Coordinates of N, CA and C in Angstrom, one line a residue:
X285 N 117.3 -50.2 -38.9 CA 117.3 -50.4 -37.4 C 115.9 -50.4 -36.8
X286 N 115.3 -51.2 -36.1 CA 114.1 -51.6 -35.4 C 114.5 -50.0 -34.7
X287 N 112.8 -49.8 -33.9 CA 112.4 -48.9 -33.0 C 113.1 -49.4 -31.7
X288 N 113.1 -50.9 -31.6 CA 113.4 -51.0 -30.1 C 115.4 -50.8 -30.2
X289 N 115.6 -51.1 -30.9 CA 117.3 -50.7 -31.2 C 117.8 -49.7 -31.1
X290 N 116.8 -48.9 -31.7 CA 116.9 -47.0 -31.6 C 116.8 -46.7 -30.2
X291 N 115.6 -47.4 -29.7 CA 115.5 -46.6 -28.4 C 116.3 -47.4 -27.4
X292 N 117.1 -48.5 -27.6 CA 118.1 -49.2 -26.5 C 119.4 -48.5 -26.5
X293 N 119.5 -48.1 -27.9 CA 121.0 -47.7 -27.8 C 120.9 -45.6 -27.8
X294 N 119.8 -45.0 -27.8 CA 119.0 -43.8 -27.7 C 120.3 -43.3 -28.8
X295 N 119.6 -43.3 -30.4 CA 120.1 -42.8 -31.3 C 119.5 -41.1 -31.7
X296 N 119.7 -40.7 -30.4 CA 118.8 -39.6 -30.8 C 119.7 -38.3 -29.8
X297 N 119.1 -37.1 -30.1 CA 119.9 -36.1 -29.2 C 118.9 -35.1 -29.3
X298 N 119.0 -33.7 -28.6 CA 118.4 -33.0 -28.1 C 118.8 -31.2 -28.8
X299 N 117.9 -30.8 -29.5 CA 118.1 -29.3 -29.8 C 117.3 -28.8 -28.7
X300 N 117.6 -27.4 -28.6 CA 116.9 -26.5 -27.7 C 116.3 -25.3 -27.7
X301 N 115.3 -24.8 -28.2 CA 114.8 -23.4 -28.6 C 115.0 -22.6 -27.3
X302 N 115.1 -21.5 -27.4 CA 114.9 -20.6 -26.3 C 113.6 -19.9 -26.2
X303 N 113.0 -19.4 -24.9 CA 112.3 -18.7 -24.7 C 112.2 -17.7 -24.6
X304 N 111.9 -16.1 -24.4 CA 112.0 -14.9 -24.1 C 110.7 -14.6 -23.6
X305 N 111.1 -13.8 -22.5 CA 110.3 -12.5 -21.8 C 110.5 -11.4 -23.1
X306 N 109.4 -11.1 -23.9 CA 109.7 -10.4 -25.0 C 109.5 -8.5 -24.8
X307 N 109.0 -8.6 -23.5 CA 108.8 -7.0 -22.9 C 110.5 -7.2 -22.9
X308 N 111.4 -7.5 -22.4 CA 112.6 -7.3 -21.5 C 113.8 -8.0 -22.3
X309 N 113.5 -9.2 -23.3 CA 114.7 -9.7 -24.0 C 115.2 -10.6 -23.4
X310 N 114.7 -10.9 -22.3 CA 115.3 -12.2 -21.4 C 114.9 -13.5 -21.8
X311 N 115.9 -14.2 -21.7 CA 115.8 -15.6 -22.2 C 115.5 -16.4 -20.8
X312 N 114.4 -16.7 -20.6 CA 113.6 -17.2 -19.5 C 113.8 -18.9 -19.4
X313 N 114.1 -19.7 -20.6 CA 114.2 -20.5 -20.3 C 114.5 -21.1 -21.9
X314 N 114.0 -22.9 -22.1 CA 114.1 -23.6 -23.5 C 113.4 -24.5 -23.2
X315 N 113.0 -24.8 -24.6 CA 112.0 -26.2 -25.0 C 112.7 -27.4 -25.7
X316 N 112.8 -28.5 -25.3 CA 113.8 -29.6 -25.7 C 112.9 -30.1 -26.6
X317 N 113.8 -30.5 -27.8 CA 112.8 -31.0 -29.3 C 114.1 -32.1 -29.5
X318 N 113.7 -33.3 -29.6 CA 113.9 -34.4 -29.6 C 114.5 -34.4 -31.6
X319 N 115.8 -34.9 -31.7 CA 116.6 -35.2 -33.0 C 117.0 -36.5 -33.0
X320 N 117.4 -36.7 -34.7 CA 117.6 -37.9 -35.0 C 118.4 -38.1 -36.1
X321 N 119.5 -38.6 -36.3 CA 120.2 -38.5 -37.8 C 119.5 -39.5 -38.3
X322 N 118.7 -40.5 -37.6 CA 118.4 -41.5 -38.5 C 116.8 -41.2 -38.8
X323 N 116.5 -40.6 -38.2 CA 114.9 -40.3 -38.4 C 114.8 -38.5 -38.5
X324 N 115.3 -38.4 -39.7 CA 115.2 -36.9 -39.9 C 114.0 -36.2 -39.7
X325 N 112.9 -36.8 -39.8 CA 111.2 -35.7 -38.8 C 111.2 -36.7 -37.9
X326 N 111.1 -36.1 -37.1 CA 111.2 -36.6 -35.4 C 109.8 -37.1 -34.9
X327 N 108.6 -37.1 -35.6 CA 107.5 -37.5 -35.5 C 107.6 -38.6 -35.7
X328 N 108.8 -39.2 -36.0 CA 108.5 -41.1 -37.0 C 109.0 -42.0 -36.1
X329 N 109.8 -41.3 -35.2 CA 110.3 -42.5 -34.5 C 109.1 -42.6 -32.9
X330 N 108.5 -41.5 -32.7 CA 107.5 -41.8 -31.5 C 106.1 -42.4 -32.2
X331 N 105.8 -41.9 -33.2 CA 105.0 -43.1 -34.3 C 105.3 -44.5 -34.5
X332 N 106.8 -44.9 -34.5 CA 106.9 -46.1 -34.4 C 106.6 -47.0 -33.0
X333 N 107.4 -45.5 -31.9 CA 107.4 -46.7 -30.7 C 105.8 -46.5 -30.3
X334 N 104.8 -45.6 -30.4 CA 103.8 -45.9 -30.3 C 103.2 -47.0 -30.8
X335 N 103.3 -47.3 -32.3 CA 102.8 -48.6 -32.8 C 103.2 -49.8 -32.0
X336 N 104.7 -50.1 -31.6 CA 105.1 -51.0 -31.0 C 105.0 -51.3 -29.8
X337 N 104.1 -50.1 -29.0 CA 103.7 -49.9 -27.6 C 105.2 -49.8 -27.0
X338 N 105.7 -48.8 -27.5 CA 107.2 -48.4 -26.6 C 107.1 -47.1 -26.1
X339 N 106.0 -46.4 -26.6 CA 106.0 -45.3 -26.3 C 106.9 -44.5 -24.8
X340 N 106.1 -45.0 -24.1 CA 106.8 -44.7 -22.9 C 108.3 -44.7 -22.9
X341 N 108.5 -46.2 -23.1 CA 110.1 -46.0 -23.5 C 111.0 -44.7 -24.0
X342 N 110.6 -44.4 -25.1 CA 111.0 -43.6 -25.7 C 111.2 -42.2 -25.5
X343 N 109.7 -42.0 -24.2 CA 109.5 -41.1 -23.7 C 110.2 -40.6 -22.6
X344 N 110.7 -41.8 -21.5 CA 110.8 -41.2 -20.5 C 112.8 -41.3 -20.6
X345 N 113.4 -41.8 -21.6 CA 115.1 -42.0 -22.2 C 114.9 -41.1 -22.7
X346 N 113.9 -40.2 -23.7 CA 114.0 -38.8 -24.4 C 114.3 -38.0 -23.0
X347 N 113.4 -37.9 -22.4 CA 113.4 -36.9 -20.8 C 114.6 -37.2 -20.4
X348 N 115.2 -38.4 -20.0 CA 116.0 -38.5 -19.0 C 117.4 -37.7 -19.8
X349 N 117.5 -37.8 -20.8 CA 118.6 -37.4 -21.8 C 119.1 -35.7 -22.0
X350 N 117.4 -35.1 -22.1 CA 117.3 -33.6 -22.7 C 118.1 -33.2 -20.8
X351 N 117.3 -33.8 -19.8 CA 117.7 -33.3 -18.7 C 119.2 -33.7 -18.2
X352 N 119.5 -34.3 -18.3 CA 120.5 -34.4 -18.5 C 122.0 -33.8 -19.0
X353 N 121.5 -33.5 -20.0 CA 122.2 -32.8 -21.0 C 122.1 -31.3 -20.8
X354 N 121.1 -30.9 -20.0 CA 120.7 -29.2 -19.8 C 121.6 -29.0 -18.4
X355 N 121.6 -30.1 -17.7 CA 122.3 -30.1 -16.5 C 123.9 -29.9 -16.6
X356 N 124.7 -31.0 -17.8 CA 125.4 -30.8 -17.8 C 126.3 -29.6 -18.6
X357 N 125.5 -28.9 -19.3 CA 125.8 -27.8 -20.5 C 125.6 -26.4 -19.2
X358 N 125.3 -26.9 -17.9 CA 125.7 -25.8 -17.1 C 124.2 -24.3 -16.6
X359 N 123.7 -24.9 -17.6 CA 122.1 -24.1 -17.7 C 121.0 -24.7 -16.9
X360 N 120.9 -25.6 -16.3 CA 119.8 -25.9 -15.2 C 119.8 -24.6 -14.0
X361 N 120.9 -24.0 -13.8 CA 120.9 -23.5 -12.6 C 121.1 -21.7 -13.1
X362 N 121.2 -21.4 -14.2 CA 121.7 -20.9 -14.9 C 120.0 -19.5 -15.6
X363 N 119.3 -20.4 -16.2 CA 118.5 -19.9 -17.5 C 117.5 -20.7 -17.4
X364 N 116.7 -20.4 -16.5 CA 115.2 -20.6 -15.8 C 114.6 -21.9 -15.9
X365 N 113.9 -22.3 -17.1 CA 112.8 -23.6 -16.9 C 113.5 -24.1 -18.4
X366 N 113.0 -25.4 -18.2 CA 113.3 -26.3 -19.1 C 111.7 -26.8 -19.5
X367 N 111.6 -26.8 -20.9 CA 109.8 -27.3 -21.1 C 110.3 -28.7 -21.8
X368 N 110.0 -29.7 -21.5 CA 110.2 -31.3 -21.9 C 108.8 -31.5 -22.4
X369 N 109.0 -32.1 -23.5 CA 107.9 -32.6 -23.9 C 107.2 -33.8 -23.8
X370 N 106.2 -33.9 -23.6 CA 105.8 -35.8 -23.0 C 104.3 -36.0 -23.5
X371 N 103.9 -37.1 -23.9 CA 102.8 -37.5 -24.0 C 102.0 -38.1 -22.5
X372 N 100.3 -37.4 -22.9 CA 99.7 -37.9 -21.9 C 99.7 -39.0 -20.9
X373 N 100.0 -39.9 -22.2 CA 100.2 -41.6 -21.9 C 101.2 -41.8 -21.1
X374 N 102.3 -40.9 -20.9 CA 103.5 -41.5 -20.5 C 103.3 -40.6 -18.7
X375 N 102.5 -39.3 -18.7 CA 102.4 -39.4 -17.1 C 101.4 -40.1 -17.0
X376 N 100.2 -40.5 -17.3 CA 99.3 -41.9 -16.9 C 100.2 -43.0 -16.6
X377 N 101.5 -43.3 -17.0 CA 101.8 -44.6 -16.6 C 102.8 -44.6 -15.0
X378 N 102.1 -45.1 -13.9 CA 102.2 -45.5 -12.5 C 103.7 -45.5 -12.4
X379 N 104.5 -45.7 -13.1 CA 106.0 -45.3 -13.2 C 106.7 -44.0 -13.3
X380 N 106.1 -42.8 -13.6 CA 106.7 -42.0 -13.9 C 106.5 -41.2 -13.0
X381 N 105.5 -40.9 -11.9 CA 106.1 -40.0 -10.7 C 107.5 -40.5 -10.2
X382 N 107.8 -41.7 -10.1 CA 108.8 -41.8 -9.1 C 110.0 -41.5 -10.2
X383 N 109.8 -42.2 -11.4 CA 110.9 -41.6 -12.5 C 111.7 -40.2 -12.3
X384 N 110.5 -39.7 -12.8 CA 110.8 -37.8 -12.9 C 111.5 -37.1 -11.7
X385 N 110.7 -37.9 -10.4 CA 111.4 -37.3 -9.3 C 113.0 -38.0 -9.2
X386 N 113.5 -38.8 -9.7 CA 114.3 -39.8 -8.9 C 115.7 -38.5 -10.9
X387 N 114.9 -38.5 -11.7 CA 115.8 -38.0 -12.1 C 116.4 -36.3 -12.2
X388 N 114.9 -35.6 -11.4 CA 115.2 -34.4 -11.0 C 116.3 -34.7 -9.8
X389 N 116.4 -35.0 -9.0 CA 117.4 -35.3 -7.9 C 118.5 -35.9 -8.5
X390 N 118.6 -36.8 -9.4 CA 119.9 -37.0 -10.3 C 120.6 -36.1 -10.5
X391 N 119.7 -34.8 -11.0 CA 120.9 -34.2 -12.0 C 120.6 -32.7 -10.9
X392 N 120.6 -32.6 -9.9 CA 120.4 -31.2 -9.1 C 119.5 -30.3 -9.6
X393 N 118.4 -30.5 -10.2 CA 117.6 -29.7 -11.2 C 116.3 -29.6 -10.3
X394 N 116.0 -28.3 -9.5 CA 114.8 -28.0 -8.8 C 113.5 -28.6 -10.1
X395 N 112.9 -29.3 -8.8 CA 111.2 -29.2 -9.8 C 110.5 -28.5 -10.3
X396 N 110.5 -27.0 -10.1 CA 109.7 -26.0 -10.3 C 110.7 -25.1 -11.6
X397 N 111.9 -25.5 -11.9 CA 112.4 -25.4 -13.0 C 111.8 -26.1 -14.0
X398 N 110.7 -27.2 -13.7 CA 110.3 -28.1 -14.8 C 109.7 -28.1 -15.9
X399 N 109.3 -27.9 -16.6 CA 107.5 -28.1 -17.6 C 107.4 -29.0 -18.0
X400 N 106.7 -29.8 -17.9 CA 105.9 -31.3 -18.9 C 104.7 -30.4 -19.5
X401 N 105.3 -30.2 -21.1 CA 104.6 -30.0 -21.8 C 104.3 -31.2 -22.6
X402 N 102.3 -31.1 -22.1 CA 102.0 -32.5 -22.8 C 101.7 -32.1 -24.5
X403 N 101.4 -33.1 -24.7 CA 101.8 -33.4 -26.7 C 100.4 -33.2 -27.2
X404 N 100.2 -32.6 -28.2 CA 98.3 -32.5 -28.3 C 98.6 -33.5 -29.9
X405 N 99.6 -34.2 -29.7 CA 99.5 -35.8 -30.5 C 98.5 -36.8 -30.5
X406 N 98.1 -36.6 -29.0 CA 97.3 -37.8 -28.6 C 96.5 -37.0 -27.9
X407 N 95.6 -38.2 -28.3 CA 94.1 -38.2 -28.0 C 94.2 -38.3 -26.6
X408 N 93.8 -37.5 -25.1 CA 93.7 -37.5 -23.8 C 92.0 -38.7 -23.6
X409 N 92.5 -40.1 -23.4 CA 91.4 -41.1 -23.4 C 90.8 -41.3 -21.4
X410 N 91.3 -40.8 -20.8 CA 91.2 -40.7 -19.0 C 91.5 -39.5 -18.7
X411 N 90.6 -38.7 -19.1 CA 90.8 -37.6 -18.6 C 90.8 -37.1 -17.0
X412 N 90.0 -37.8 -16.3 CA 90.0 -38.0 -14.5 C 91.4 -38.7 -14.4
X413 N 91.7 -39.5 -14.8 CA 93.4 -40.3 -14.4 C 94.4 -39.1 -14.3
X414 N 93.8 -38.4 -15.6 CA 95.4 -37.7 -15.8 C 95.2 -36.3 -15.0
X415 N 93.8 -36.0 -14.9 CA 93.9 -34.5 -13.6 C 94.6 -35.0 -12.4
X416 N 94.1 -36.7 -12.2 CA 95.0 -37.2 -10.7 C 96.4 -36.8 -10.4
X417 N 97.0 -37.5 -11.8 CA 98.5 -37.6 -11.7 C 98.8 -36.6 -11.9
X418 N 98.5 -35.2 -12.7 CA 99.0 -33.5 -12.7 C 98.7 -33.5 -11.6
X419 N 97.9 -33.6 -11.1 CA 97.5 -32.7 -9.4 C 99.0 -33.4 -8.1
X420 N 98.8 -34.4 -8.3 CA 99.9 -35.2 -7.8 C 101.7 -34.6 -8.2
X421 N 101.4 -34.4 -9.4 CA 103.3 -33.9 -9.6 C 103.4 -32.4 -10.0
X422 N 102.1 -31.7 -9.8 CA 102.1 -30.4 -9.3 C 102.9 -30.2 -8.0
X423 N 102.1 -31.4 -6.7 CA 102.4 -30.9 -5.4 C 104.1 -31.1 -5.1
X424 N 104.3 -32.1 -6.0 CA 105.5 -32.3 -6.1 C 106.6 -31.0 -6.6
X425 N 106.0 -29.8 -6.9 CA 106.7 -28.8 -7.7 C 106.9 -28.8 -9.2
X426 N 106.2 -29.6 -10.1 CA 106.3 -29.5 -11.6 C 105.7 -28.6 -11.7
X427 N 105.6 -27.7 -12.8 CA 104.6 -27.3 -13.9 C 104.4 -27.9 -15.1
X428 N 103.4 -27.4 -15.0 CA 102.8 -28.5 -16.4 C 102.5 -27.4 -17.7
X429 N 102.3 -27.7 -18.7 CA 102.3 -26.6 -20.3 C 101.3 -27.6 -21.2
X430 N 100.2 -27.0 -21.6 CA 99.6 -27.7 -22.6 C 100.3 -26.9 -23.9
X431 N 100.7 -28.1 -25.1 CA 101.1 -27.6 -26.3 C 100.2 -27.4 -27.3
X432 N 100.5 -26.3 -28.1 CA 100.1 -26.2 -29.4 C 98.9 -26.0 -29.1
X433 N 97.8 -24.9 -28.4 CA 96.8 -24.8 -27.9 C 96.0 -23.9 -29.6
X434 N 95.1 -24.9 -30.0 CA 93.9 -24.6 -31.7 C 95.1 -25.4 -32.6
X435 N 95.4 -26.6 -32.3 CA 95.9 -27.8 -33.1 C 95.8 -29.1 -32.6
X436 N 95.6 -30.2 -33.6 CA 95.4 -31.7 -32.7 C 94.5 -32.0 -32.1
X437 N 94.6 -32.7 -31.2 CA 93.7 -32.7 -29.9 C 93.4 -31.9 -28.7
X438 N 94.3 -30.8 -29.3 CA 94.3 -30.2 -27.4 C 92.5 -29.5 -28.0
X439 N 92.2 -29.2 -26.7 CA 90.6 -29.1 -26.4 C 90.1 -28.0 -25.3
X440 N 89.0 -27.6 -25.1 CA 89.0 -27.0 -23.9 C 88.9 -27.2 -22.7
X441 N 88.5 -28.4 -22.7 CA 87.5 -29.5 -21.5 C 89.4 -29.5 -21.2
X442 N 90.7 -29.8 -21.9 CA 92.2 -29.9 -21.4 C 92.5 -28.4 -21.0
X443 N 92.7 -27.5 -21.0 CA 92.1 -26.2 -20.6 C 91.9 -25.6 -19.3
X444 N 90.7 -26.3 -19.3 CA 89.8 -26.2 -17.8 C 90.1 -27.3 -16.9
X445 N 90.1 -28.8 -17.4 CA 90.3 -29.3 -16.5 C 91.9 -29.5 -15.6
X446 N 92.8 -29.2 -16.7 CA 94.0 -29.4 -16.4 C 94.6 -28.6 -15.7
X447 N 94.2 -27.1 -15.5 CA 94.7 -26.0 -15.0 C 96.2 -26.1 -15.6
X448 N 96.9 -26.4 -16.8 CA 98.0 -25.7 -16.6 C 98.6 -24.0 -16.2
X449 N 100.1 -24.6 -16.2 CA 101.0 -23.5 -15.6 C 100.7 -22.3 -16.7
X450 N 101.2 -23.1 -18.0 CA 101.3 -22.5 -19.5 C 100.4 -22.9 -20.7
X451 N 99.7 -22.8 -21.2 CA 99.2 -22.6 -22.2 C 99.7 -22.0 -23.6
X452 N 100.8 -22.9 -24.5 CA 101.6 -22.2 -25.6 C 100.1 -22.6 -26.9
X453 N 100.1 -21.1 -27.3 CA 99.6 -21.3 -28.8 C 100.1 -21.6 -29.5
X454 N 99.4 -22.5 -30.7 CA 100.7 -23.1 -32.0 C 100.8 -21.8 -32.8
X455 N 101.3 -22.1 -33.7 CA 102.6 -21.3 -34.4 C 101.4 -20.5 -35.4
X456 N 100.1 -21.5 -35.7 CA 99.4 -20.9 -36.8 C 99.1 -19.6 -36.4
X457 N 98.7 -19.1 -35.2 CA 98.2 -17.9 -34.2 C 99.7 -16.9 -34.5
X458 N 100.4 -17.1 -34.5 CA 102.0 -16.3 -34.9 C 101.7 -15.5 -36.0
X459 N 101.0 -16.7 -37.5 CA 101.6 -16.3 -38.8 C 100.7 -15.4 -39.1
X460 N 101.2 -14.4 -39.5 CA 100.3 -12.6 -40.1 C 99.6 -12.8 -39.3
X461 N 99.9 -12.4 -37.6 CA 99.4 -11.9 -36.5 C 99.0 -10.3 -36.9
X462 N 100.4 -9.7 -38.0 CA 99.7 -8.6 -37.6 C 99.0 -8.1 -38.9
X463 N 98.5 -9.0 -39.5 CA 97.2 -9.1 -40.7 C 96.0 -9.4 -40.1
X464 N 95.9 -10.7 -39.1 CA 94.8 -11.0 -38.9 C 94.0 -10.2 -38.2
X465 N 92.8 -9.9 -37.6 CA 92.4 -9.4 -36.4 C 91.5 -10.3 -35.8
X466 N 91.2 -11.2 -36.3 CA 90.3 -12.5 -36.0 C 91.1 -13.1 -35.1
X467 N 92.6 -13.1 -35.4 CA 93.7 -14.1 -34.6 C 94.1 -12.7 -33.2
X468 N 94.0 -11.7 -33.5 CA 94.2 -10.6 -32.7 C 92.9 -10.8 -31.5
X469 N 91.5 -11.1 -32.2 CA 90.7 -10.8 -31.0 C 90.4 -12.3 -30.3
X470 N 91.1 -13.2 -31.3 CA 91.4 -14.7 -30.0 C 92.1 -14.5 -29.0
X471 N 93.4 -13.7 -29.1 CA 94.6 -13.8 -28.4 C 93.9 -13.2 -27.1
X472 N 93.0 -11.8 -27.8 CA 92.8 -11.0 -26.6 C 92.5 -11.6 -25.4
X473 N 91.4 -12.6 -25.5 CA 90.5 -12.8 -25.1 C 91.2 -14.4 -24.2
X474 N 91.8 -14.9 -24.9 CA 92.6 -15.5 -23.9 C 93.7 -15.8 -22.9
X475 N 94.4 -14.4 -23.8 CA 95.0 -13.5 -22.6 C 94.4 -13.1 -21.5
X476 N 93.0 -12.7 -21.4 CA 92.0 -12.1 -20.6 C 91.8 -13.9 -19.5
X477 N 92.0 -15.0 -20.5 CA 91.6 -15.9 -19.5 C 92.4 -16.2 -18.8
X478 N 93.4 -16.1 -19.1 CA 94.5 -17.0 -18.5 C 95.0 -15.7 -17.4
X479 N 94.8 -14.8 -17.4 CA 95.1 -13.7 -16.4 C 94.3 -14.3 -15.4
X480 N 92.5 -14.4 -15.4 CA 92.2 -15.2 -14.3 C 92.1 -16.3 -13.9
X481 N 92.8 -17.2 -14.3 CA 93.1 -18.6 -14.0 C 94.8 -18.7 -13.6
X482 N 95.4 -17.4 -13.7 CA 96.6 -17.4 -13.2 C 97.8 -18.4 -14.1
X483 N 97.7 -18.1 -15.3 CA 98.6 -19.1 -16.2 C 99.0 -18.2 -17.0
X484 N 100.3 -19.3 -17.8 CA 101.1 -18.0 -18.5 C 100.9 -18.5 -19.9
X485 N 100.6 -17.2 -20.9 CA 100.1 -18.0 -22.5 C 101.4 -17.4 -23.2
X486 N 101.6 -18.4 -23.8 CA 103.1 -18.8 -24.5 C 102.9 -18.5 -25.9
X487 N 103.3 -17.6 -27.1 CA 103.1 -17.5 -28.3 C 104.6 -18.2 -28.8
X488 N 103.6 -18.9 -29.9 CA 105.2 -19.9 -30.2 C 105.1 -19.3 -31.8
X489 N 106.4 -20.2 -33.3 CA 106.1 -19.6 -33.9 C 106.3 -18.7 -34.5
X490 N 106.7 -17.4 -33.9 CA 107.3 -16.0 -34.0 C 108.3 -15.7 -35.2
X491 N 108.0 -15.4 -36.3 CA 109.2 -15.1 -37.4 C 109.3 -13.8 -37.7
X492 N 108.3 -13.1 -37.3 CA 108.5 -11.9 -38.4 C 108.6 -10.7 -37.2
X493 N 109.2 -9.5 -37.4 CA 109.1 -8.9 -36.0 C 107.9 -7.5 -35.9
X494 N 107.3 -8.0 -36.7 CA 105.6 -7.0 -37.4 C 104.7 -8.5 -36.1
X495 N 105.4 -9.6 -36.2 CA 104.2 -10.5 -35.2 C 104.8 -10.1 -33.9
X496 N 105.5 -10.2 -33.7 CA 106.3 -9.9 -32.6 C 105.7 -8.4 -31.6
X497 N 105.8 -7.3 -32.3 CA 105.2 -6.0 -31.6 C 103.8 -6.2 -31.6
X498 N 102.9 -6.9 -32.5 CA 101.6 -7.1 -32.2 C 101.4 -8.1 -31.5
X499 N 102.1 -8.9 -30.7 CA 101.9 -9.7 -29.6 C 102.2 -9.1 -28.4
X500 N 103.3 -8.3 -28.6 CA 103.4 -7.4 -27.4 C 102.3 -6.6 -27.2
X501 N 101.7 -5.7 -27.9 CA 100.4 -5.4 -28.1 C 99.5 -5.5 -27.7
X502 N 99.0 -6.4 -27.6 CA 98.2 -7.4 -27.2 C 98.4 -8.2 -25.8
X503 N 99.6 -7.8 -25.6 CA 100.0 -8.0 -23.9 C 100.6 -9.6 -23.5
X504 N 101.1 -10.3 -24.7 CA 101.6 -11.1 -24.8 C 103.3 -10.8 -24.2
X505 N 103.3 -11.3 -22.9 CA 104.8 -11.3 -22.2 C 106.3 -12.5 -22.6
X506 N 105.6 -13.5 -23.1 CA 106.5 -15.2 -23.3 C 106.1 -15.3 -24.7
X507 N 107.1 -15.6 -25.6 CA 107.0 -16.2 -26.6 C 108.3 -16.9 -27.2
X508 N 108.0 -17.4 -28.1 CA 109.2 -18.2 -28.8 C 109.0 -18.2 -30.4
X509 N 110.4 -18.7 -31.1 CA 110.1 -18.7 -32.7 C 111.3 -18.3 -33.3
X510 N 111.3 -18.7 -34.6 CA 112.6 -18.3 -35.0 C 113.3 -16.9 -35.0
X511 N 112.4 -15.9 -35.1 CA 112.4 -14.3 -34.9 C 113.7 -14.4 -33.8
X512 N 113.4 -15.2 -32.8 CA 113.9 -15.0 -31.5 C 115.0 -15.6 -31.4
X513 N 114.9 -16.8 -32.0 CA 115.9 -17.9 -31.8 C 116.0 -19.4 -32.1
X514 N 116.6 -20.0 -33.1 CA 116.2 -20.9 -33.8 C 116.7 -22.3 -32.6
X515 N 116.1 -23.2 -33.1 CA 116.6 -25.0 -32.0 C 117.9 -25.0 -32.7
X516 N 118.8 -25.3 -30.9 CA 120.0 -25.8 -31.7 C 120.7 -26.2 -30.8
X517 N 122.0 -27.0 -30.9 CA 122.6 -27.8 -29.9 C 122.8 -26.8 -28.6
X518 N 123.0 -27.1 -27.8 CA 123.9 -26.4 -26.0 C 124.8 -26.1 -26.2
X519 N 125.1 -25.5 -26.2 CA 126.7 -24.5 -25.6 C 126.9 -25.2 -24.4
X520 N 127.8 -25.7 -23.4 CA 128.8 -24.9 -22.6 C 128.9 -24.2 -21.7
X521 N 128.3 -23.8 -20.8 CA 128.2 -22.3 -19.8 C 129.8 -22.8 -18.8
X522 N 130.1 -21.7 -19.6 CA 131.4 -21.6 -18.3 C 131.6 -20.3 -17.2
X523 N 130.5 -19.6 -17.2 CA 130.1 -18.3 -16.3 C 130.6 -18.5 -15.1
X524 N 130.5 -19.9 -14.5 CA 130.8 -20.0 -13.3 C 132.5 -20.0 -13.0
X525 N 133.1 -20.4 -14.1 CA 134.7 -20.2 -13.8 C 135.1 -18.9 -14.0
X526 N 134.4 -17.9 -15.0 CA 135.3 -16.8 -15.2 C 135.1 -15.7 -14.3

């Protein structure tokens, strides 16, 4: 099956990790991670529509789908923010303010329930373009999440310039957290930043529950990881009938 076949007939569907407030056990929200029976690592099919310049495509039918689907499984209104994943490229493209808003209003889903967490897949080539357009679907009520913060591309100059909401560290920062102290006196210290730049640092990753109390530790409030809770289809919420 071509990329463009995949993404016309959207052979794909949506798992969902959970988040926790890990002082309190509350599940604050989920991260939508894009699946595929036919593209078992999920990197291959946005690799393809990249090559084929579909990206976008694929990007904004992945979005419209996870939201969608969070709306109808009864949890938009329910279990806080939803973190959607998206490449840079695809809020650079002049179509997708009115997109995003036209399908937050589709599905009853406040904006400020949102995250565009951008992808540190790609290389950020306009970095003035894309402070534009964040600043722009900020005022609109988004938040924004840089991913995987000491992996890829993400950088500092994205950091500083972008003011995200969230800042999630990748998973390496998780593993023998509570071996490392080198990974201990990073955390500190950007914990320490993001306290005054008013953002929230996201530990992803999470398996073992020795990382887990040394993140709390450390004053780490949000994190995610299998410790917590593995990706997996929606449930259902029938809360409101019983």
């Amino acid at each position: 099956m071509s990329i463009s076949r995949f993404i016309e007939l959207e052979q794909f569907y949506h798992f969902y990790q959970p988040i926790f407030d890990i002082n309190n056990g509350i599940k604050i929200g989920h991260e939508m991670l894009l699946r595929s029976d036919i593209y078992p690592n999920p990197e291959i099919p946005f690799h393809l529509a990249k090559k084929e310049d579909q990206l976008y495509e694929l990007d904004s039918r992945s979005i419209r789908k996870a939201i969608s689907s969070y709306h109808t499984a009864g949890l938009s209104s329910e279990i806080g923010i939803l973190f959607v994943n998206i490449y840079p490229s695809s809020i650079l493209n002049p179509n997708f303010p009115s997109f995003i808003n036209q399908i937050v209003a589709g599905n009853n889903v406040e904006s400020q329930r949102l995250v565009l967490e951008l992808s540190e897949s790609e290389i950020i080539e306009d970095m003035k373009c894309l402070k534009k357009q964040i600043s722009r679907l900020k005022k609109d009520g988004f938040l924004i999440a840089l991913d995987d913060i000491g992996k890829g591309y993400s950088c500092i100059q994205s950091i500083i310039e972008l003011e995200a909401d969230y800042l999630k560290l990748d998973r390496y920062f998780a593993q023998d957290l509570h071996i490392s102290k080198k990974k201990q006196e990073f955390i500190f210290h950007l914990k320490k930043f993001c306290e005054n730049t008013r953002s929230q640092l996201i530990l992803e990753g999470v398996e073992l529950e020795e990382e887990l109390e040394v993140a709390k530790a450390l004053g780490i409030s949000v994190a995610q990881g299998y410790f917590l809770g593995k990706p997996a289809l929606l449930k259902r919420s029938f809360s409101k009938t019983q």
